[in-house]
Amino acid sequence: MRLLIKGGVIVNEGRSFQGDLLIENGRIAEISNRGTLPRDAYQQEMDITGCFVLPGVIDEHVHFREPGLTAKADIRSESQAAAAGGVTSYLEMPNTVPQTTTPEALVAKYRLAGEKSVVNYGFFLGATNRNMDVFAAVPRQMIPGIKLFMGASTGNMLVDRRETLEKIFAACHDLRLPLMTHCEDTAMVNRNMRQAKEVHGEDPDITLHPQIRSAEACLASTTLAVELARRFGTRLHVAHVTTARELELVGGHVTLEACVPHLLFSDADYLTKKALIKCNPAVKTRADRDSLRQGLTNGKILTVATDHAPHLWEEKQGGAAKALSGMPMVQFSLLSMLELVNQGVLSLERLVALMSHHPADLFKIHERGFIREGYWADLAIVRPTNPWILRKDGILSKCGWSPLEGETFHWEVAHTLCNGVLVYSRGRIEGGHAGKQLVFG
C-alpha cells in the first residue's frame, strides 16, 4: 500500500517547507509540493495539517537494561517509550549483564532486539582492559563504534590505565571505528567521595553530588581522551559533556555529545528533584548548563542524546552515595528540546540536525536520519498544542517514573513511523515490533 502523508511542514537539512510524502515499502518514495500527487498515486492518506514532520530522532546513547537488569527496563518497554517520544532508532550501551564485550554477547543482544524492539536498534561494543583483539572480529556494519568507560564504571569495563587506553585508541584508529568515551577521573571522584563522607557521613546530601563528581574530574579525563585522540588520530566522540571548559576541547577528530538532563537542569534543581536527577557525570552549575545550551548553536556540540538509564524508584532514594545514578528520558527528549525551541535556545532546524542528521552522519548509519527519497521512512510528526502536564500515567518506561513528572509541555508527538509503519499514534502504541537492525559504515 502506498501511503500519502499530506498537509504538514517538513523540517529537513536546514529548511522547513510545506510538502507531502509518499511512502512505499517502508521507504520515502517521493517528496512533493503540497497537493501535487494525483489521487491514483496512493491508496491511503494521512492528513497532518498543523503538524511538523521531522526525521525520526536517533538517540545515540541509551541503557535499555536487557539482558540481565530487566526489573528496571527491557527492550520492549523502552522501545515503546522511544516510539512515543518520536525516537525511531537507538544505540544502546554495553554495560548490561552480561556485558556486550564479545561477538557472542553482541549477537545475542541483536537477537533479543529483533524479537522485541518497536523501533530500530544498534549496539555498541564495549572496551575492557583485555578485549582489544575482539574489535577486529566484529563486522563493521554491526556496530556504531566502541564505548569506553574512562570513569563511572566497575569491573573490567573501567579502563583508566594509560598503557591500556593507548592500545584502545590506537586500535580504533586502525579499524576506523568511532570511539565514544565516558570521561570522569575515577581517582579524583573517589577522593572527593572519601572527603565528603568524612564531613557529612556515609551518604552525603544529594546537593554535594556535583562537587563529588566534579567539573575538575570531568575536565581532567576529557583532556586525556582528547590528547590520546589527537596523538593516534582516533575519531573521538565524548559522551554527555557537562562543563563549559570541556567545550573548548572540541575540534579536529574530536566531537561532543550533550545529554538532555544537562541541558534542562542545574545544581539548583537538586533541592526539589533530589536524586531523581542524579546521573553520572553530574548535573552541574547554571553557568555550565547555559554554556551547553549555547553549544547547541555555536558548533561546539555535535549531537544531543539522553543517556536514558532507568532505575527502580526505591533505587533512586538517598543521597550522593546511596541513590543510583541515571534517569529515564527517551520518551520526553524530543518534547523537552522542543520546549527549548519555544524558549529561543535553538531553532527547529538545528534541533533536527543535532538529534537526527548528525548522529546518522557520525556513526555512518545507512539510509537513516534524513527525509530523503529512497531513505527509510522513519518520521516523528509533532505539533504545538495547548499546555499539558506530564502525569505518572503518561510514562511508558518500565520503571514508572520521570524527573519531568509535573512539568508543563506545549508540544506533543502526534505520530511516529518506523520503516513506514505507524508505531505510535494519538497516545497509543500501534502494531508489534517494526524495528530493524541498523547498518553502519
Short mmCIF file of C-alpha atoms in Angstrom, two decimals:
data_model
loop_
_atom_site.label_atom_id
_atom_site.label_comp_id
_atom_site.label_asym_id
_atom_site.label_seq_id
_atom_site.Cartn_x
_atom_site.Cartn_y
_atom_site.Cartn_z
CA MET A 1 0.00 0.00 0.00
CA ARG A 2 1.22 3.47 -0.88
CA LEU A 3 0.63 5.97 1.93
CA LEU A 4 0.46 9.73 1.38
CA ILE A 5 1.34 11.91 4.36
CA LYS A 6 -0.05 15.30 3.49
CA GLY A 7 -0.55 18.75 4.89
CA GLY A 8 2.48 19.03 7.18
CA VAL A 9 5.57 21.20 7.32
CA ILE A 10 8.66 19.11 6.54
CA VAL A 11 11.76 20.06 8.54
CA ASN A 12 14.92 18.65 6.99
CA GLU A 13 18.51 19.59 6.18
CA GLY A 14 18.30 23.17 7.35
CA ARG A 15 14.95 24.22 5.92
CA SER A 16 11.23 23.96 6.59
CA PHE A 17 8.68 23.74 3.78
CA GLN A 18 5.13 22.68 3.06
CA GLY A 19 5.16 19.29 1.39
CA ASP A 20 3.75 15.81 1.02
CA LEU A 21 5.50 12.46 1.46
CA LEU A 22 4.67 9.30 -0.44
CA ILE A 23 5.64 6.15 1.48
CA GLU A 24 6.03 2.80 -0.27
CA ASN A 25 7.53 -0.46 1.00
CA GLY A 26 8.76 1.25 4.14
CA ARG A 27 10.70 3.95 2.29
CA ILE A 28 10.17 7.53 1.18
CA ALA A 29 9.22 7.12 -2.47
CA GLU A 30 8.60 10.79 -3.26
CA ILE A 31 8.76 14.24 -1.68
CA SER A 32 6.43 16.64 -3.46
CA ASN A 33 4.87 20.05 -3.14
CA ARG A 34 1.59 20.04 -1.31
CA GLY A 35 -1.30 18.63 -3.29
CA THR A 36 0.59 17.80 -6.50
CA LEU A 37 0.37 13.99 -6.37
CA PRO A 38 -2.59 12.55 -8.30
CA ARG A 39 -5.15 10.54 -6.32
CA ASP A 40 -4.30 7.30 -8.13
CA ALA A 41 -0.68 7.52 -6.91
CA TYR A 42 -1.61 6.20 -3.43
CA GLN A 43 -4.18 4.06 -1.64
CA GLN A 44 -4.12 5.56 1.86
CA GLU A 45 -3.59 9.05 3.18
CA MET A 46 -2.79 10.68 6.50
CA ASP A 47 -3.76 14.33 6.82
CA ILE A 48 -1.43 16.00 9.31
CA THR A 49 -2.37 19.62 8.77
CA GLY A 50 -0.93 21.73 11.58
CA CYS A 51 1.92 19.30 12.24
CA PHE A 52 5.65 19.30 11.58
CA VAL A 53 7.31 16.26 10.01
CA LEU A 54 10.81 15.58 11.36
CA PRO A 55 13.25 12.77 10.65
CA GLY A 56 12.83 10.29 13.49
CA VAL A 57 15.16 11.00 16.39
CA ILE A 58 18.29 8.83 16.61
CA ASP A 59 19.13 8.52 20.30
CA GLU A 60 22.77 7.50 20.23
CA HIS A 61 23.07 6.88 23.97
CA VAL A 62 20.62 4.68 25.89
CA HIS A 63 20.67 1.93 28.50
CA PHE A 64 17.68 -0.38 27.96
CA ARG A 65 18.90 -2.85 30.64
CA GLU A 66 18.38 -6.07 28.71
CA PRO A 67 19.75 -8.65 29.21
CA GLY A 68 20.25 -9.05 32.93
CA LEU A 69 18.62 -6.00 34.50
CA THR A 70 15.07 -6.33 33.26
CA ALA A 71 13.39 -5.45 36.56
CA LYS A 72 14.30 -1.85 35.72
CA ALA A 73 13.60 -1.86 31.97
CA ASP A 74 13.67 -4.06 28.90
CA ILE A 75 13.93 -3.67 25.15
CA ARG A 76 10.18 -3.87 24.56
CA SER A 77 9.16 -1.37 27.24
CA GLU A 78 11.84 1.19 26.48
CA SER A 79 11.48 0.95 22.69
CA GLN A 80 7.76 1.63 23.18
CA ALA A 81 8.68 4.69 25.24
CA ALA A 82 11.05 5.70 22.46
CA ALA A 83 8.31 5.38 19.84
CA ALA A 84 6.00 7.54 21.96
CA GLY A 85 8.72 10.17 22.03
CA GLY A 86 9.39 10.30 18.29
CA VAL A 87 12.59 8.26 18.61
CA THR A 88 12.86 5.80 15.72
CA SER A 89 16.41 4.49 16.28
CA TYR A 90 18.59 3.98 19.34
CA LEU A 91 22.17 2.99 20.04
CA GLU A 92 22.45 1.01 23.26
CA MET A 93 25.37 0.84 25.65
CA PRO A 94 27.31 -2.33 26.56
CA ASN A 95 27.04 -2.38 30.37
CA THR A 96 24.28 -4.97 30.59
CA VAL A 97 24.58 -8.44 32.17
CA PRO A 98 26.45 -10.00 30.51
CA GLN A 99 28.40 -7.04 29.19
CA THR A 100 28.42 -6.57 25.41
CA THR A 101 32.16 -7.05 25.09
CA THR A 102 32.31 -10.19 22.92
CA PRO A 103 30.91 -11.07 19.49
CA GLU A 104 28.68 -13.69 21.12
CA ALA A 105 27.12 -11.20 23.54
CA LEU A 106 26.60 -8.74 20.68
CA VAL A 107 24.82 -11.30 18.51
CA ALA A 108 22.63 -12.37 21.45
CA LYS A 109 21.57 -8.78 22.08
CA TYR A 110 20.70 -8.26 18.41
CA ARG A 111 18.62 -11.43 18.54
CA LEU A 112 16.67 -10.09 21.52
CA ALA A 113 16.05 -6.76 19.84
CA GLY A 114 14.90 -8.49 16.65
CA GLU A 115 12.20 -10.19 18.68
CA LYS A 116 11.11 -7.24 20.80
CA SER A 117 12.07 -3.79 19.54
CA VAL A 118 9.35 -1.45 18.33
CA VAL A 119 11.94 0.84 16.72
CA ASN A 120 15.37 0.43 15.07
CA TYR A 121 18.35 -0.66 17.13
CA GLY A 122 22.12 -0.79 17.22
CA PHE A 123 24.56 -1.80 19.94
CA PHE A 124 27.98 -0.52 20.91
CA LEU A 125 30.76 -2.99 21.59
CA GLY A 126 32.32 -2.24 24.97
CA ALA A 127 36.03 -1.87 25.60
CA THR A 128 37.64 -3.66 28.54
CA ASN A 129 41.17 -3.95 29.81
CA ARG A 130 41.75 -7.08 27.70
CA ASN A 131 39.47 -7.24 24.65
CA MET A 132 41.17 -5.04 22.03
CA ASP A 133 41.65 -8.08 19.80
CA VAL A 134 37.88 -8.54 19.64
CA PHE A 135 37.33 -5.21 17.87
CA ALA A 136 38.53 -6.58 14.53
CA ALA A 137 36.43 -9.74 14.86
CA VAL A 138 33.13 -7.84 14.68
CA PRO A 139 31.89 -6.81 11.22
CA ARG A 140 31.98 -3.02 10.88
CA GLN A 141 28.35 -2.86 9.75
CA MET A 142 27.20 -4.39 13.07
CA ILE A 143 28.41 -1.66 15.43
CA PRO A 144 28.36 2.13 15.52
CA GLY A 145 31.67 2.11 17.36
CA ILE A 146 33.41 1.25 20.62
CA LYS A 147 32.22 2.50 24.01
CA LEU A 148 34.97 3.21 26.54
CA PHE A 149 34.34 3.96 30.21
CA MET A 150 37.24 6.11 31.45
CA GLY A 151 35.28 6.57 34.68
CA ALA A 152 31.96 5.74 36.40
CA SER A 153 32.02 2.02 35.76
CA THR A 154 33.05 -1.09 37.63
CA GLY A 155 34.96 -4.28 36.98
CA ASN A 156 36.83 -4.72 33.73
CA MET A 157 34.79 -2.03 31.93
CA LEU A 158 36.56 0.69 33.89
CA VAL A 159 39.67 1.42 31.85
CA ASP A 160 41.95 4.08 33.29
CA ARG A 161 45.49 2.74 32.89
CA ARG A 162 47.44 4.86 30.38
CA GLU A 163 49.01 1.90 28.59
CA THR A 164 45.64 0.19 28.03
CA LEU A 165 43.99 3.40 26.90
CA GLU A 166 46.70 3.94 24.31
CA LYS A 167 46.08 0.46 22.88
CA ILE A 168 42.33 1.09 22.62
CA PHE A 169 42.75 4.48 20.93
CA ALA A 170 45.28 3.01 18.51
CA ALA A 171 43.06 0.02 17.70
CA CYS A 172 40.05 2.24 16.99
CA HIS A 173 42.14 4.38 14.66
CA ASP A 174 43.49 1.37 12.78
CA LEU A 175 39.99 -0.09 12.33
CA ARG A 176 38.40 3.31 11.54
CA LEU A 177 35.95 2.84 14.40
CA PRO A 178 34.46 5.82 16.25
CA LEU A 179 35.28 5.75 19.95
CA MET A 180 32.70 7.10 22.41
CA THR A 181 34.05 7.82 25.87
CA HIS A 182 32.58 8.38 29.30
CA CYS A 183 35.08 10.81 30.83
CA GLU A 184 35.48 11.22 34.58
CA ASP A 185 38.71 10.86 36.55
CA THR A 186 37.96 7.95 38.90
CA ALA A 187 40.74 8.71 41.36
CA MET A 188 39.53 12.29 41.78
CA VAL A 189 35.91 11.18 42.22
CA ASN A 190 36.88 8.57 44.81
CA ARG A 191 38.96 11.10 46.73
CA ASN A 192 36.11 13.61 46.70
CA MET A 193 33.68 10.97 47.99
CA ARG A 194 36.00 9.98 50.84
CA GLN A 195 36.35 13.60 51.90
CA ALA A 196 32.59 14.20 51.69
CA LYS A 197 31.88 11.13 53.83
CA GLU A 198 34.37 12.25 56.46
CA VAL A 199 32.46 15.51 56.86
CA HIS A 200 28.85 14.56 56.05
CA GLY A 201 28.55 10.86 56.89
CA GLU A 202 28.14 7.74 54.80
CA ASP A 203 25.50 9.21 52.46
CA PRO A 204 26.31 12.87 51.77
CA ASP A 205 23.40 15.06 50.75
CA ILE A 206 22.47 14.89 47.07
CA THR A 207 23.38 18.57 46.63
CA LEU A 208 27.02 17.51 47.03
CA HIS A 209 26.89 15.18 44.03
CA PRO A 210 28.29 17.77 41.55
CA GLN A 211 31.14 18.50 43.95
CA ILE A 212 31.99 14.82 44.29
CA ARG A 213 31.71 14.09 40.59
CA SER A 214 33.28 17.42 39.97
CA ALA A 215 33.91 19.60 36.95
CA GLU A 216 37.62 19.08 37.53
CA ALA A 217 37.22 15.29 37.32
CA CYS A 218 35.38 15.64 34.02
CA LEU A 219 37.87 18.09 32.55
CA ALA A 220 40.91 16.00 33.53
CA SER A 221 39.54 12.84 31.93
CA THR A 222 38.24 14.57 28.80
CA THR A 223 41.57 16.36 28.37
CA LEU A 224 43.36 13.00 28.47
CA ALA A 225 40.93 11.49 25.94
CA VAL A 226 41.42 14.41 23.56
CA GLU A 227 45.18 14.17 23.93
CA LEU A 228 45.13 10.47 23.02
CA ALA A 229 42.73 11.02 20.13
CA ARG A 230 44.99 13.65 18.62
CA ARG A 231 48.07 11.55 19.17
CA PHE A 232 46.62 8.48 17.42
CA GLY A 233 44.24 10.20 15.00
CA THR A 234 41.25 8.45 16.59
CA ARG A 235 37.70 9.57 15.84
CA LEU A 236 36.64 10.54 19.37
CA HIS A 237 33.10 11.40 20.46
CA VAL A 238 32.92 12.46 24.11
CA ALA A 239 29.63 11.46 25.68
CA HIS A 240 27.48 13.69 27.90
CA VAL A 241 29.78 16.68 28.40
CA THR A 242 28.69 18.77 31.37
CA THR A 243 31.09 21.69 31.74
CA ALA A 244 31.84 24.90 29.91
CA ARG A 245 35.55 24.13 29.89
CA GLU A 246 35.12 20.82 28.08
CA LEU A 247 33.50 22.67 25.18
CA GLU A 248 36.85 24.31 24.42
CA LEU A 249 38.42 20.93 23.63
CA VAL A 250 36.33 20.30 20.51
CA GLY A 251 37.91 20.22 17.05
CA GLY A 252 39.62 18.00 14.53
CA HIS A 253 38.85 14.36 15.28
CA VAL A 254 37.01 15.31 18.48
CA THR A 255 33.24 15.90 18.78
CA LEU A 256 30.95 16.29 21.76
CA GLU A 257 27.57 14.96 22.83
CA ALA A 258 25.23 16.82 25.17
CA CYS A 259 22.51 14.93 27.01
CA VAL A 260 19.06 16.32 27.69
CA PRO A 261 19.28 16.32 31.52
CA HIS A 262 22.33 18.57 31.43
CA LEU A 263 20.51 20.95 29.09
CA LEU A 264 17.41 21.12 31.29
CA PHE A 265 18.65 21.05 34.88
CA SER A 266 21.23 22.81 37.04
CA ASP A 267 22.55 22.21 40.55
CA ALA A 268 19.71 24.35 41.93
CA ASP A 269 17.27 21.63 40.89
CA TYR A 270 18.71 19.13 43.38
CA LEU A 271 16.76 21.00 46.07
CA THR A 272 13.41 20.00 44.57
CA LYS A 273 14.07 16.97 42.39
CA LYS A 274 16.62 15.38 44.74
CA ALA A 275 18.26 12.17 43.45
CA LEU A 276 15.78 11.87 40.58
CA ILE A 277 18.23 13.99 38.57
CA LYS A 278 21.30 12.20 39.89
CA CYS A 279 23.36 10.99 36.94
CA ASN A 280 27.00 10.48 36.01
CA PRO A 281 28.50 12.88 35.09
CA ALA A 282 26.56 15.10 37.45
CA VAL A 283 24.24 17.95 36.53
CA LYS A 284 26.37 20.99 37.30
CA THR A 285 26.00 24.77 37.57
CA ARG A 286 23.58 27.04 35.77
CA ALA A 287 26.58 28.63 34.04
CA ASP A 288 27.65 25.21 32.74
CA ARG A 289 24.10 24.47 31.60
CA ASP A 290 23.87 27.79 29.79
CA SER A 291 27.21 27.17 28.07
CA LEU A 292 25.95 23.78 26.88
CA ARG A 293 22.85 25.45 25.51
CA GLN A 294 25.00 27.94 23.63
CA GLY A 295 26.99 24.99 22.31
CA LEU A 296 23.89 23.72 20.53
CA THR A 297 24.12 26.58 18.06
CA ASN A 298 27.76 27.70 18.04
CA GLY A 299 29.16 24.42 16.71
CA LYS A 300 30.63 23.12 19.97
CA ILE A 301 28.00 20.37 20.42
CA LEU A 302 27.53 17.89 17.57
CA THR A 303 24.76 15.67 18.93
CA VAL A 304 22.04 15.57 21.58
CA ALA A 305 21.09 12.27 23.25
CA THR A 306 19.55 11.18 26.55
CA ASP A 307 21.76 8.69 28.42
CA HIS A 308 18.38 7.08 29.17
CA ALA A 309 19.11 4.91 32.22
CA PRO A 310 16.09 3.69 34.22
CA HIS A 311 16.27 2.53 37.83
CA LEU A 312 13.59 1.32 40.19
CA TRP A 313 12.00 4.04 42.30
CA GLU A 314 13.45 2.65 45.51
CA GLU A 315 16.94 2.67 43.98
CA LYS A 316 16.68 6.43 43.47
CA GLN A 317 16.14 7.18 47.14
CA GLY A 318 19.05 8.50 49.17
CA GLY A 319 21.91 10.90 48.73
CA ALA A 320 25.13 11.24 46.78
CA ALA A 321 26.41 7.79 47.82
CA LYS A 322 23.34 5.56 48.08
CA ALA A 323 20.97 6.67 45.33
CA LEU A 324 21.79 5.12 41.96
CA SER A 325 22.73 7.37 39.05
CA GLY A 326 20.64 7.60 35.91
CA MET A 327 17.13 8.53 34.80
CA PRO A 328 14.61 7.60 32.09
CA MET A 329 14.43 10.31 29.39
CA VAL A 330 13.91 8.71 25.95
CA GLN A 331 10.14 9.34 25.84
CA PHE A 332 10.47 13.04 26.54
CA SER A 333 13.74 14.09 24.94
CA LEU A 334 12.22 15.48 21.75
CA LEU A 335 9.44 17.24 23.65
CA SER A 336 11.99 18.75 26.04
CA MET A 337 14.11 20.03 23.17
CA LEU A 338 11.00 21.48 21.52
CA GLU A 339 10.44 23.45 24.73
CA LEU A 340 13.94 24.90 24.26
CA VAL A 341 12.94 25.82 20.71
CA ASN A 342 9.97 27.71 22.16
CA GLN A 343 12.34 29.50 24.54
CA GLY A 344 14.58 30.60 21.67
CA VAL A 345 17.55 28.47 22.70
CA LEU A 346 17.78 26.89 19.23
CA SER A 347 15.82 26.61 16.01
CA LEU A 348 13.70 23.66 14.96
CA GLU A 349 16.04 23.07 12.03
CA ARG A 350 19.03 22.95 14.39
CA LEU A 351 17.21 20.52 16.68
CA VAL A 352 16.75 18.15 13.73
CA ALA A 353 20.44 18.38 12.87
CA LEU A 354 21.54 17.62 16.44
CA MET A 355 19.12 14.75 17.08
CA SER A 356 18.83 13.11 13.64
CA HIS A 357 21.24 14.28 10.92
CA HIS A 358 24.44 14.42 12.94
CA PRO A 359 24.11 11.04 14.70
CA ALA A 360 23.42 9.43 11.32
CA ASP A 361 26.49 11.06 9.79
CA LEU A 362 28.79 10.47 12.76
CA PHE A 363 28.12 6.75 13.01
CA LYS A 364 27.53 6.27 9.28
CA ILE A 365 24.04 4.88 9.80
CA HIS A 366 22.84 3.63 6.44
CA GLU A 367 19.76 5.40 4.96
CA ARG A 368 18.53 6.92 8.22
CA GLY A 369 18.39 10.33 9.85
CA PHE A 370 17.16 12.37 6.87
CA ILE A 371 13.96 12.86 4.92
CA ARG A 372 15.26 11.84 1.51
CA GLU A 373 13.79 9.87 -1.35
CA GLY A 374 14.93 6.26 -1.08
CA TYR A 375 15.64 6.50 2.66
CA TRP A 376 13.66 4.52 5.23
CA ALA A 377 10.51 6.32 6.35
CA ASP A 378 11.48 7.00 9.97
CA LEU A 379 9.39 10.02 10.90
CA ALA A 380 8.38 11.96 14.00
CA ILE A 381 5.23 14.00 13.43
CA VAL A 382 4.83 16.67 16.11
CA ARG A 383 2.52 19.58 16.71
CA PRO A 384 2.19 22.53 19.06
CA THR A 385 -0.71 22.09 21.43
CA ASN A 386 -2.36 23.57 24.48
CA PRO A 387 -0.21 23.32 27.61
CA TRP A 388 -0.36 19.92 29.26
CA ILE A 389 1.24 18.49 32.38
CA LEU A 390 3.07 15.17 32.46
CA ARG A 391 1.37 12.76 34.87
CA LYS A 392 2.54 9.37 36.01
CA ASP A 393 0.01 7.53 33.86
CA GLY A 394 1.62 9.01 30.73
CA ILE A 395 5.03 7.41 31.42
CA LEU A 396 5.73 4.27 29.38
CA SER A 397 9.17 3.36 30.74
CA LYS A 398 9.00 0.22 32.84
CA CYS A 399 10.34 1.97 35.95
CA GLY A 400 7.19 4.11 36.02
CA TRP A 401 8.68 7.49 36.98
CA SER A 402 10.28 10.51 35.34
CA PRO A 403 12.14 13.55 36.68
CA LEU A 404 9.84 15.54 34.37
CA GLU A 405 6.63 14.45 36.09
CA GLY A 406 4.63 17.61 36.85
CA GLU A 407 6.37 19.63 34.13
CA THR A 408 4.35 21.52 31.50
CA PHE A 409 4.77 20.92 27.77
CA HIS A 410 3.50 22.86 24.78
CA TRP A 411 4.11 20.22 22.09
CA GLU A 412 3.04 16.64 21.55
CA VAL A 413 4.21 13.74 19.43
CA ALA A 414 1.17 13.02 17.26
CA HIS A 415 2.51 10.07 15.26
CA THR A 416 5.72 8.09 14.88
CA LEU A 417 6.51 5.98 11.82
CA CYS A 418 9.36 3.48 11.79
CA ASN A 419 10.25 1.88 8.46
CA GLY A 420 6.98 3.27 7.13
CA VAL A 421 4.96 1.53 9.86
CA LEU A 422 2.83 3.59 12.24
CA VAL A 423 4.20 2.55 15.63
CA TYR A 424 2.69 5.32 17.75
CA SER A 425 -0.40 7.45 17.16
CA ARG A 426 -2.52 9.71 19.34
CA GLY A 427 -1.32 8.32 22.64
CA ARG A 428 -1.28 4.65 21.67
CA ILE A 429 1.43 2.19 20.71
CA GLU A 430 0.36 0.66 17.39
CA GLY A 431 1.22 -2.76 15.97
CA GLY A 432 4.07 -5.03 17.01
CA HIS A 433 7.82 -4.66 16.64
CA ALA A 434 8.64 -2.74 13.46
CA GLY A 435 12.28 -2.07 14.33
CA LYS A 436 15.13 -3.21 12.12
CA GLN A 437 18.80 -3.72 12.83
CA LEU A 438 20.73 -0.60 11.87
CA VAL A 439 23.56 -0.87 9.38
CA PHE A 440 26.74 1.12 9.94
CA GLY A 441 29.80 2.11 7.97
#
